[in-house]
Every structure is written in structure tokens, then in C-alpha cells.
Amino acid sequence: MKSLKRRKIADTAARWAIRFGGAVTVLVILALFVFIFLEVYPLLQGAMVTKEDAYSVHGTVMSVGVDDHQEVAYVMYNNGTVEFISLHDGVILKRYHVAIPNGSVITSADKDRNRLILGTSDGKIFTVSITFSESFEGDRRAVIPEVSEECWIPLDNQKGGIHCVTSRGDDSTTVTAVYTTDNHAVLIASEAEKTLVGNGEKKEIQKDITGLFIKQGLNQPSLPVFHLSQKEHTGGLAKGEPEVVQPADNPLGTLTEQRSKTEITSLALDLFMENLYAGTPSGELFHINIRDRENPFLVETVKVSESAVTALGFLLGDVSLVVGDASGGVHVWMQVRDELSSSGWALKKVHTLASHGAPVMGIDASQRDKGFVTAAADGTIHLNHATSEQTLLKFATDAQASTLSFSPRANGIMIADAKGRLLQWHITNPHPETTLKTLFGRVWYEGYEKPEFVWQSTGGTDDFEPKLSLTPLIFGTIKGTIYALIIAVPIGIFAALYTSQFLHNSLKIIKPVIEIMAALPSVILGFLAGLWLAPFMERIFPAIIIMPFFITLSIVVAIFCWKILPVFGKGWYRYGIEAIFLIPFIIGAVYISIRLGGGYEALFLEGDYREWLSHILGLPYDQRNALLVGIAMGFAVIPLIFTISEDAMSNVPNSLRSASLALGATPWQTAVRVVLPTASPGIFSAVMIGFGRAVGETMIVLMATGNTPIMDWNLFNGFRALSANIAVEIPEAPHGGTLYRVLFLASLLLFVTTFVVNTVAETVRQRMKLRYSKL
């Protein structure tokens, strides 16, 4: 009785212990899932406004800006006054007046980092530098604004005012382009010759480039041109509808050739000071090459809109050009390689953003990423991101913005409107680059000829465009898994079949030896594959090509020899150890293949198998490739598949085997037609477990491939898997940043994939078990 009670107590304790362990396991898995999901969830959140402020300004505002901490803002008025306003309480901290001529006003303004380029109504151009410095008293920070007038640039023989201006400069060169109210386009450059001891003499260039914007026509009257009055143009932000001015009568009457000037509505110059773009009322965009300042030339004219081009602006890096038009459209254009173009490059539209309901009046780009802000004549403000092609925020104000600014840290937007208000929005926008399209779709990145799947998380410059497509990583994971299973599944299953059905019991010690293989650390396998097997395979690759033929031939020869071997010569062996007789033949086949590999390469592969693969088959050969990973990872997966499959086959009831043999079936027929179907649920489980091991394998893939995130089924090049990518990238990913959370998304994909595959596999296994249990 006491032993029975003890047994019941032990059974109850064991039952509860098992339940507790199972519950803990489930909770741990759920906790892991929740943790990963919480790290990924911020990617699903969009931009938000955290604070909104309003301040009073007076007069016509030409330009606004703010310091890095959004504590002090500057306002540039058209009379040359600069006011610095505290954004804590709206108090004017400092006032400065730019020395513009009496009676003139600023009619156009452009920003170049800390420089303001100002054009006046009497044709003068002034350059003003506005900077912010910091000082600390204990823990209190004080932002100190500073203004300095750098220079003014005279225009030769120009009587009109400045309609629009753009400028870029560096330590030795400054290039400015202007369009005047009397319809003249002028290019101004100041270049200092570089010498061994520094900059030498300055070379001043001023060239009228109006002729580059003249259209040629046959027997056509001059076209009407559009003018924006001085008071309607403020810093590249035009107000009101364009005024149509009829051209003067042609004094020459009918000519076989007439010329019509093209009005310019906006200008944009890249930071390389080589490409000048000009928008027109007809929706055309002129591209002028100004690399040679004295001989600029027209590269191309592109129809970018059906309505007038009203605003132009470069994104960070000055590769992508944002074009806003009178219909409210916002598009991103970029120079792309084009074989049909005479220059080899052509301007193409690569992104389209959400449209405004009114003409786009201003564009300001982020200094941190490919984001930008647009303002329209109806008072709407849009926060956009070019790479992800999404409009993150939309504001609606009751007055048109005269100028706008995107804060240096891309966490604030500021505008001055027609009602004398300075409006500021504090925003949080941590992950503008991520959408379903950027993570899993094709995206047209800067420098690419077409939309592609690309993973490249870091670059060498601050204007780098992150490329975070997980598709190449998913492809690499699938590619490595497939090649590993192609090698591991047949070897593992057939080895298990031979071991369980044909191998002599005295030799079944091979099973624990193979199981020990599963305990080998994957880092050791990856190390051996990357540093020893990869160069070895590269040396003997021609031998690997012919090796399957010689191994097959050796097996045939071994069988033939076994058949003709005298009966008394076989008396020493026991049933189930015939494979020992086969081993010398296979070793001999491998040796012969290696010896003949050089001759085979010389005769059939033109003496260099790499060149032959590249030129004939178009397959480049990399030393660390998918074939190498398939062999190394297959070596790691084989023990799992072998062990579980062998157990499943060994557990097939002997009665079924005996019945099959009694009915006249051969041992091979019994193994294939009885044992394999009966053990199929276990074999399926073995394959699924091997699949899970291959999908999650990290170190072998990391060390045995080139870790190149490319999408190509070529057996002889590398790839990058999700797991290896996490191991490579996570140490360098800033905590909480976009890359950090995208890597957690990759781990979530692995987690969910494993869970779904295992669930489906268990469901299939149970159905197969139910089906074959009736045998």
C-alpha cells in the first residue's frame, strides 16, 4: 500500500512538473514574441506633432531659420532687418540690419547652409552668414546668434531687380545664378586658384546665359511670357497667380526664324556647382551644365509638368531634385543613366508624393535624411519623405506661407505666413524611411538605373540613403536553406534507411558517432568551411565537376566485382556489411577525379574554369559561395535528419516487415514500400527540424559566404541570410534607431516563420500518422 501511495504521489508530482514546465516554456516563447514585437512596433508609428507655437512678426518675411535646439529663430525681412526671437517666450533677443541700398528691398532669397543669398529690387546680391553658438553657465545653455555680412556681388549692365537667385559655395569657389525682372539670366562665379601653399588669386566670372533659355521656332509668333511682380516673390516662394504680359509687336513682321524668350520661375543649383536647373511657366525644366563657368551649355529640356513649375529644391546630397508645380504636384527627379541620351544621362521622375490642392510655393529639405517640407498657396504644409514616397504629416493653416524652414535636426517645421505670424511645429519622426514598400518592395534609389531590392544600411557620407529592403535577406535565407536541404535530406534519409534496415547490428555504433556530429559547434564548421574547404574547393573545382561521374562508375564497378567474386571469397563477411567493400572504390574514384581535374579543365574548360563559367554560362565564381554553404550547413543538418529518421524507421513494427518478406517482397521492396511510408510522419518531422536548423543557422552562413545581399540563384556566388545579417549589423546599430528596429523585424520574421512551419509540420505529421497507423 505504501509503495502504491508513493507511486501515485510520484506520478502526480511528475504530471504537475511536466505541466509547469510546459506552461513556463509557452510563457517564455510568448514573452520573447512580445519583446521582439515591442521593439518592432515603433516602425508602424508615423510622424506626430508634439507641440505647436505661434509668434508675431511684422513686415514681409523673406527667410526664417532656427538653431539646432529650436530655442532661437531668425526672421529676415525684405527691408534687410534680421530679428532673433526666443522661442521660449517670443522676446526679440537681437536685431541686425543688413546694409542694403536705401530705397531698395529684398525681392529674393536662397539658403546655402548658414549662408543667406539675398537679391534686391535694384539688382544687387548680398551674402549674409547667420550662425548660432552655445555657451554654458552651469547646466544652463545659452544660444548666441551671430550675423556677418560676407560680400555683395554687383551685376554688370543689369537695370532690373532680382526675380530669383540661387547660390552654392565652398572654401575656394562660389557660384551664383540669378534671373532678373528684365528677363536676363546671369551666372556669377568666383574661383580661387589652388596652389601648394593654399588658395591663390581669385578669378571672377560673370556671364549672361539668357541665350540658353531662348527657343527657336519657324513662322511662329512670340509666345506670351509670365511675370511675377517683385512684391509677389519672396525667397523662391511666389504669391498670387502669374500675370500674363503680352509681348511687344514684332518690328520685323514675319521672319523665317523668330526667337521667344522663356520666362524663368525658379532656379536650383547643386552643391557640386556643376548643374543648374530652371523651371518655366510652361512646365519645362532646363538643365544647364556650368562645370566650365565660361562656357555653360544646355544639356536637356524636360517636360516635368502640365502646369507651371513654381518651386525647385534639392534633397540632402543634391542628387534628387524636388519639383513643385502650379497644380499642386510634388515630384522627385534624378539624373539616371540612359544610353539613348547624347550625354549618357537623362533626367527622370523617380518618386511622386501627395499633391497639394494649390500651387506649391516653397520647398525646404532636411539636413539629415531624404525628407523635405512643401508649402502651397492654400496654406497647406506637407512633410514628405522621398525614398519611402510617403507624406508623413499634413498641416492646414488659414494663410499662405511666405517662407518656410525645416529645422536642422528634422524635428521641427517653421513658417511665416501672410497674416504676420511665425508658426512652429515640434515633430517626432523617428522612422520615415520604413514602409512595406521600402522593406519588401522595389525602390528607386539615388544612383540606380531602375527600382531594385537593395540592402545597404550604412554608407561613407552623411547624405547616404539607407537601403533597408529585407527581400534580398529573405531570398538569401531561402537560397541557403534549399541548397543545404538538397544535400542533407537525401543523404540523411538514405543513410537512416540503410542503417535501420540493412546495416549489421555490430556496425550500428555508427549512429551515435553521427549523433556526435550534431554537437559540433557551428562556429567550428563555419571556420573550417571558410578557411580550409573554400580554397580547397576552389583548387579542385574541375575535379568536383567530374567526381559524380567517377563515383557512379566506381559503384557500378564495385557491384560487378562483387557479383563475379567467387562464393568462397564471400564467406568471411556477414550480411549487412557490404558497404565496407564499396568504400575503397569510392575513395579511388575521388582520387582519380582529383588527378584528372587539371586535364579536364585544360580540354573542356578552356584552361580556366572561372573564365569559362563567366563567358560561356554567365556565372561568376566566388570562393565563398552557396555550394560551399550547402555542403557545410548540410553537414550540420544531416545528423538531425539521420537520427530522427532512423528512429522512425527502426520503430516500424517487425510484423509489417515480416509480413512483407513472407509475401515474397525483397528487403529493398520492403524498405521502400512498407517501412518508408509507415515511418513517413517521423521522416517529415526530421526534415522540418532540419529546415528549422538551416533557416536559423548563423555562424556557418556568416563565415562561409561573402555576405553579399544579392538576389541570384547562381550556385557559385554568395548571399546574406537574415540570421547572419542580424549578427553582422546589430553591434553597430544605434539603439532605438531605424536599423536597430528593422533588425528586430528580421528576427520577428524568423520567429514567425519557424512557428508557422513547425505548426504546419506538426499538423501534417499527425494526419500522416493517423493515415499510416492503420497499416
PDB file of C-alpha atoms in Angstrom, residues 178-347:
ATOM      1  CA  VAL A 178      20.132  84.932 -60.904  1.00  0.00           C
ATOM      2  CA  TYR A 179      17.163  85.796 -63.052  1.00  0.00           C
ATOM      3  CA  THR A 180      16.217  89.442 -63.224  1.00  0.00           C
ATOM      4  CA  THR A 181      12.922  91.193 -63.661  1.00  0.00           C
ATOM      5  CA  ASP A 182      14.006  92.379 -67.119  1.00  0.00           C
ATOM      6  CA  ASN A 183      14.329  88.729 -68.233  1.00  0.00           C
ATOM      7  CA  HIS A 184      18.060  88.193 -68.030  1.00  0.00           C
ATOM      8  CA  ALA A 185      19.752  85.082 -66.622  1.00  0.00           C
ATOM      9  CA  VAL A 186      23.232  85.670 -65.284  1.00  0.00           C
ATOM     10  CA  LEU A 187      25.858  83.243 -63.989  1.00  0.00           C
ATOM     11  CA  ILE A 188      28.372  84.656 -61.499  1.00  0.00           C
ATOM     12  CA  ALA A 189      31.395  82.690 -60.260  1.00  0.00           C
ATOM     13  CA  SER A 190      34.320  83.454 -58.010  1.00  0.00           C
ATOM     14  CA  GLU A 191      37.104  80.871 -58.080  1.00  0.00           C
ATOM     15  CA  ALA A 192      40.398  80.892 -56.197  1.00  0.00           C
ATOM     16  CA  GLU A 193      43.218  79.005 -57.885  1.00  0.00           C
ATOM     17  CA  LYS A 194      44.632  76.317 -55.620  1.00  0.00           C
ATOM     18  CA  THR A 195      48.392  76.257 -55.055  1.00  0.00           C
ATOM     19  CA  LEU A 196      50.738  74.208 -52.909  1.00  0.00           C
ATOM     20  CA  VAL A 197      50.613  76.845 -50.168  1.00  0.00           C
ATOM     21  CA  GLY A 198      46.861  77.404 -50.295  1.00  0.00           C
ATOM     22  CA  ASN A 199      44.469  79.446 -52.423  1.00  0.00           C
ATOM     23  CA  GLY A 200      45.947  81.850 -54.941  1.00  0.00           C
ATOM     24  CA  GLU A 201      44.411  84.656 -56.948  1.00  0.00           C
ATOM     25  CA  LYS A 202      40.665  84.804 -57.348  1.00  0.00           C
ATOM     26  CA  LYS A 203      39.101  84.613 -60.764  1.00  0.00           C
ATOM     27  CA  GLU A 204      35.808  86.478 -61.200  1.00  0.00           C
ATOM     28  CA  ILE A 205      33.443  85.329 -63.941  1.00  0.00           C
ATOM     29  CA  GLN A 206      30.114  86.905 -64.885  1.00  0.00           C
ATOM     30  CA  LYS A 207      28.275  85.553 -67.907  1.00  0.00           C
ATOM     31  CA  ASP A 208      24.870  86.267 -69.370  1.00  0.00           C
ATOM     32  CA  ILE A 209      23.276  82.876 -70.060  1.00  0.00           C
ATOM     33  CA  THR A 210      19.907  84.194 -71.241  1.00  0.00           C
ATOM     34  CA  GLY A 211      20.581  82.752 -74.680  1.00  0.00           C
ATOM     35  CA  LEU A 212      20.467  79.219 -73.287  1.00  0.00           C
ATOM     36  CA  PHE A 213      16.782  79.746 -72.479  1.00  0.00           C
ATOM     37  CA  ILE A 214      15.778  81.022 -75.941  1.00  0.00           C
ATOM     38  CA  LYS A 215      13.626  78.751 -78.060  1.00  0.00           C
ATOM     39  CA  GLN A 216      13.889  78.642 -81.832  1.00  0.00           C
ATOM     40  CA  GLY A 217      10.732  78.483 -83.951  1.00  0.00           C
ATOM     41  CA  LEU A 218       9.724  78.752 -87.606  1.00  0.00           C
ATOM     42  CA  ASN A 219       6.997  81.231 -88.673  1.00  0.00           C
ATOM     43  CA  GLN A 220       5.612  81.365 -85.161  1.00  0.00           C
ATOM     44  CA  PRO A 221       4.729  84.497 -83.227  1.00  0.00           C
ATOM     45  CA  SER A 222       6.461  85.130 -79.958  1.00  0.00           C
ATOM     46  CA  LEU A 223       4.776  83.323 -77.109  1.00  0.00           C
ATOM     47  CA  PRO A 224       3.361  85.193 -74.119  1.00  0.00           C
ATOM     48  CA  VAL A 225       5.592  85.135 -71.074  1.00  0.00           C
ATOM     49  CA  PHE A 226       4.688  85.041 -67.427  1.00  0.00           C
ATOM     50  CA  HIS A 227       5.951  87.568 -64.903  1.00  0.00           C
ATOM     51  CA  LEU A 228       5.717  87.533 -61.128  1.00  0.00           C
ATOM     52  CA  SER A 229       5.860  91.018 -59.660  1.00  0.00           C
ATOM     53  CA  GLN A 230       8.548  91.815 -57.099  1.00  0.00           C
ATOM     54  CA  LYS A 231       6.115  92.009 -54.235  1.00  0.00           C
ATOM     55  CA  GLU A 232       4.775  88.585 -55.175  1.00  0.00           C
ATOM     56  CA  HIS A 233       8.132  86.822 -54.955  1.00  0.00           C
ATOM     57  CA  THR A 234       9.785  86.197 -51.605  1.00  0.00           C
ATOM     58  CA  GLY A 235      12.724  83.861 -51.291  1.00  0.00           C
ATOM     59  CA  GLY A 236      11.622  81.480 -54.010  1.00  0.00           C
ATOM     60  CA  LEU A 237       8.029  81.490 -52.690  1.00  0.00           C
ATOM     61  CA  ALA A 238       5.837  83.210 -55.246  1.00  0.00           C
ATOM     62  CA  LYS A 239       2.477  84.623 -54.177  1.00  0.00           C
ATOM     63  CA  GLY A 240      -0.645  85.005 -56.228  1.00  0.00           C
ATOM     64  CA  GLU A 241      -1.440  83.935 -59.745  1.00  0.00           C
ATOM     65  CA  PRO A 242       1.060  84.635 -62.527  1.00  0.00           C
ATOM     66  CA  GLU A 243       0.367  87.758 -64.541  1.00  0.00           C
ATOM     67  CA  VAL A 244       0.209  87.282 -68.304  1.00  0.00           C
ATOM     68  CA  VAL A 245       2.057  90.007 -70.180  1.00  0.00           C
ATOM     69  CA  GLN A 246       1.571  90.166 -73.942  1.00  0.00           C
ATOM     70  CA  PRO A 247       4.783  90.543 -75.920  1.00  0.00           C
ATOM     71  CA  ALA A 248       5.538  93.683 -77.859  1.00  0.00           C
ATOM     72  CA  ASP A 249       4.767  93.764 -81.550  1.00  0.00           C
ATOM     73  CA  ASN A 250       7.464  92.233 -83.625  1.00  0.00           C
ATOM     74  CA  PRO A 251       9.040  95.073 -85.581  1.00  0.00           C
ATOM     75  CA  LEU A 252      10.412  92.661 -88.112  1.00  0.00           C
ATOM     76  CA  GLY A 253       6.986  91.359 -89.144  1.00  0.00           C
ATOM     77  CA  THR A 254       7.163  87.812 -90.471  1.00  0.00           C
ATOM     78  CA  LEU A 255      10.605  86.251 -90.340  1.00  0.00           C
ATOM     79  CA  THR A 256      11.552  82.761 -91.356  1.00  0.00           C
ATOM     80  CA  GLU A 257      13.039  82.353 -87.898  1.00  0.00           C
ATOM     81  CA  GLN A 258      11.915  84.028 -84.703  1.00  0.00           C
ATOM     82  CA  ARG A 259      13.041  83.684 -81.132  1.00  0.00           C
ATOM     83  CA  SER A 260      10.991  83.709 -77.961  1.00  0.00           C
ATOM     84  CA  LYS A 261      12.432  84.044 -74.513  1.00  0.00           C
ATOM     85  CA  THR A 262      11.435  81.529 -71.910  1.00  0.00           C
ATOM     86  CA  GLU A 263      10.470  83.044 -68.575  1.00  0.00           C
ATOM     87  CA  ILE A 264      12.125  81.529 -65.512  1.00  0.00           C
ATOM     88  CA  THR A 265      10.020  80.940 -62.404  1.00  0.00           C
ATOM     89  CA  SER A 266      12.565  79.193 -60.166  1.00  0.00           C
ATOM     90  CA  LEU A 267      16.230  78.216 -60.042  1.00  0.00           C
ATOM     91  CA  ALA A 268      18.206  75.455 -58.297  1.00  0.00           C
ATOM     92  CA  LEU A 269      21.976  74.877 -58.213  1.00  0.00           C
ATOM     93  CA  ASP A 270      23.570  71.698 -56.845  1.00  0.00           C
ATOM     94  CA  LEU A 271      26.338  71.697 -54.225  1.00  0.00           C
ATOM     95  CA  PHE A 272      28.835  70.418 -56.815  1.00  0.00           C
ATOM     96  CA  MET A 273      28.293  73.728 -58.637  1.00  0.00           C
ATOM     97  CA  GLU A 274      28.024  71.874 -61.932  1.00  0.00           C
ATOM     98  CA  ASN A 275      24.297  71.602 -62.661  1.00  0.00           C
ATOM     99  CA  LEU A 276      21.845  74.484 -62.824  1.00  0.00           C
ATOM    100  CA  TYR A 277      18.117  73.823 -63.194  1.00  0.00           C
ATOM    101  CA  ALA A 278      15.494  76.372 -64.197  1.00  0.00           C
ATOM    102  CA  GLY A 279      11.716  75.962 -64.154  1.00  0.00           C
ATOM    103  CA  THR A 280       9.343  77.669 -66.567  1.00  0.00           C
ATOM    104  CA  PRO A 281       5.631  78.608 -66.675  1.00  0.00           C
ATOM    105  CA  SER A 282       5.084  76.013 -69.404  1.00  0.00           C
ATOM    106  CA  GLY A 283       6.136  73.166 -67.106  1.00  0.00           C
ATOM    107  CA  GLU A 284       9.558  72.670 -68.657  1.00  0.00           C
ATOM    108  CA  LEU A 285      12.807  72.186 -66.765  1.00  0.00           C
ATOM    109  CA  PHE A 286      16.078  73.405 -68.279  1.00  0.00           C
ATOM    110  CA  HIS A 287      19.277  71.613 -67.282  1.00  0.00           C
ATOM    111  CA  ILE A 288      22.391  73.743 -67.759  1.00  0.00           C
ATOM    112  CA  ASN A 289      25.886  72.324 -67.308  1.00  0.00           C
ATOM    113  CA  ILE A 290      28.063  75.002 -65.690  1.00  0.00           C
ATOM    114  CA  ARG A 291      31.167  72.961 -64.919  1.00  0.00           C
ATOM    115  CA  ASP A 292      33.043  75.218 -67.306  1.00  0.00           C
ATOM    116  CA  ARG A 293      31.864  78.572 -65.949  1.00  0.00           C
ATOM    117  CA  GLU A 294      32.905  80.443 -69.066  1.00  0.00           C
ATOM    118  CA  ASN A 295      31.208  78.034 -71.461  1.00  0.00           C
ATOM    119  CA  PRO A 296      27.981  76.714 -69.910  1.00  0.00           C
ATOM    120  CA  PHE A 297      25.705  74.747 -72.216  1.00  0.00           C
ATOM    121  CA  LEU A 298      22.186  73.382 -72.287  1.00  0.00           C
ATOM    122  CA  VAL A 299      22.132  69.645 -71.556  1.00  0.00           C
ATOM    123  CA  GLU A 300      18.436  68.939 -71.957  1.00  0.00           C
ATOM    124  CA  THR A 301      14.967  70.362 -71.617  1.00  0.00           C
ATOM    125  CA  VAL A 302      12.424  68.106 -69.922  1.00  0.00           C
ATOM    126  CA  LYS A 303       8.674  68.488 -69.682  1.00  0.00           C
ATOM    127  CA  VAL A 304       8.128  67.896 -65.970  1.00  0.00           C
ATOM    128  CA  SER A 305       4.571  69.187 -65.571  1.00  0.00           C
ATOM    129  CA  GLU A 306       1.488  70.270 -67.498  1.00  0.00           C
ATOM    130  CA  SER A 307       1.379  73.417 -65.379  1.00  0.00           C
ATOM    131  CA  ALA A 308       3.969  75.982 -64.368  1.00  0.00           C
ATOM    132  CA  VAL A 309       6.981  74.933 -62.320  1.00  0.00           C
ATOM    133  CA  THR A 310       6.639  77.037 -59.168  1.00  0.00           C
ATOM    134  CA  ALA A 311       9.334  75.664 -56.840  1.00  0.00           C
ATOM    135  CA  LEU A 312      12.586  73.716 -57.053  1.00  0.00           C
ATOM    136  CA  GLY A 313      14.754  72.282 -54.304  1.00  0.00           C
ATOM    137  CA  PHE A 314      17.477  69.671 -53.868  1.00  0.00           C
ATOM    138  CA  LEU A 315      17.339  66.936 -51.256  1.00  0.00           C
ATOM    139  CA  LEU A 316      20.266  66.137 -48.976  1.00  0.00           C
ATOM    140  CA  GLY A 317      23.236  65.256 -51.176  1.00  0.00           C
ATOM    141  CA  ASP A 318      21.941  67.324 -54.119  1.00  0.00           C
ATOM    142  CA  VAL A 319      21.293  64.283 -56.300  1.00  0.00           C
ATOM    143  CA  SER A 320      17.493  64.289 -56.209  1.00  0.00           C
ATOM    144  CA  LEU A 321      15.597  67.399 -57.331  1.00  0.00           C
ATOM    145  CA  VAL A 322      12.120  68.137 -55.958  1.00  0.00           C
ATOM    146  CA  VAL A 323       9.792  69.877 -58.417  1.00  0.00           C
ATOM    147  CA  GLY A 324       6.606  71.603 -57.305  1.00  0.00           C
ATOM    148  CA  ASP A 325       4.088  72.892 -59.854  1.00  0.00           C
ATOM    149  CA  ALA A 326       1.080  75.172 -60.102  1.00  0.00           C
ATOM    150  CA  SER A 327      -1.381  72.280 -59.915  1.00  0.00           C
ATOM    151  CA  GLY A 328      -0.028  71.239 -56.511  1.00  0.00           C
ATOM    152  CA  GLY A 329       2.020  68.295 -57.779  1.00  0.00           C
ATOM    153  CA  VAL A 330       5.208  67.290 -55.984  1.00  0.00           C
ATOM    154  CA  HIS A 331       7.652  65.038 -57.809  1.00  0.00           C
ATOM    155  CA  VAL A 332      11.264  63.953 -57.347  1.00  0.00           C
ATOM    156  CA  TRP A 333      13.535  63.830 -60.394  1.00  0.00           C
ATOM    157  CA  MET A 334      17.024  62.443 -60.738  1.00  0.00           C
ATOM    158  CA  GLN A 335      19.792  62.016 -63.310  1.00  0.00           C
ATOM    159  CA  VAL A 336      19.757  58.381 -64.480  1.00  0.00           C
ATOM    160  CA  ARG A 337      21.990  56.592 -66.966  1.00  0.00           C
ATOM    161  CA  ASP A 338      20.344  56.490 -70.377  1.00  0.00           C
ATOM    162  CA  GLU A 339      22.018  55.005 -73.449  1.00  0.00           C
ATOM    163  CA  LEU A 340      19.664  56.921 -75.744  1.00  0.00           C
ATOM    164  CA  SER A 341      20.774  60.278 -74.385  1.00  0.00           C
ATOM    165  CA  SER A 342      23.709  62.030 -76.060  1.00  0.00           C
ATOM    166  CA  SER A 343      25.302  62.713 -72.674  1.00  0.00           C
ATOM    167  CA  GLY A 344      24.622  59.204 -71.371  1.00  0.00           C
ATOM    168  CA  TRP A 345      22.372  60.617 -68.637  1.00  0.00           C
ATOM    169  CA  ALA A 346      18.770  61.767 -68.576  1.00  0.00           C
ATOM    170  CA  LEU A 347      16.519  63.421 -66.031  1.00  0.00           C
TER     171      LEU A 347
END
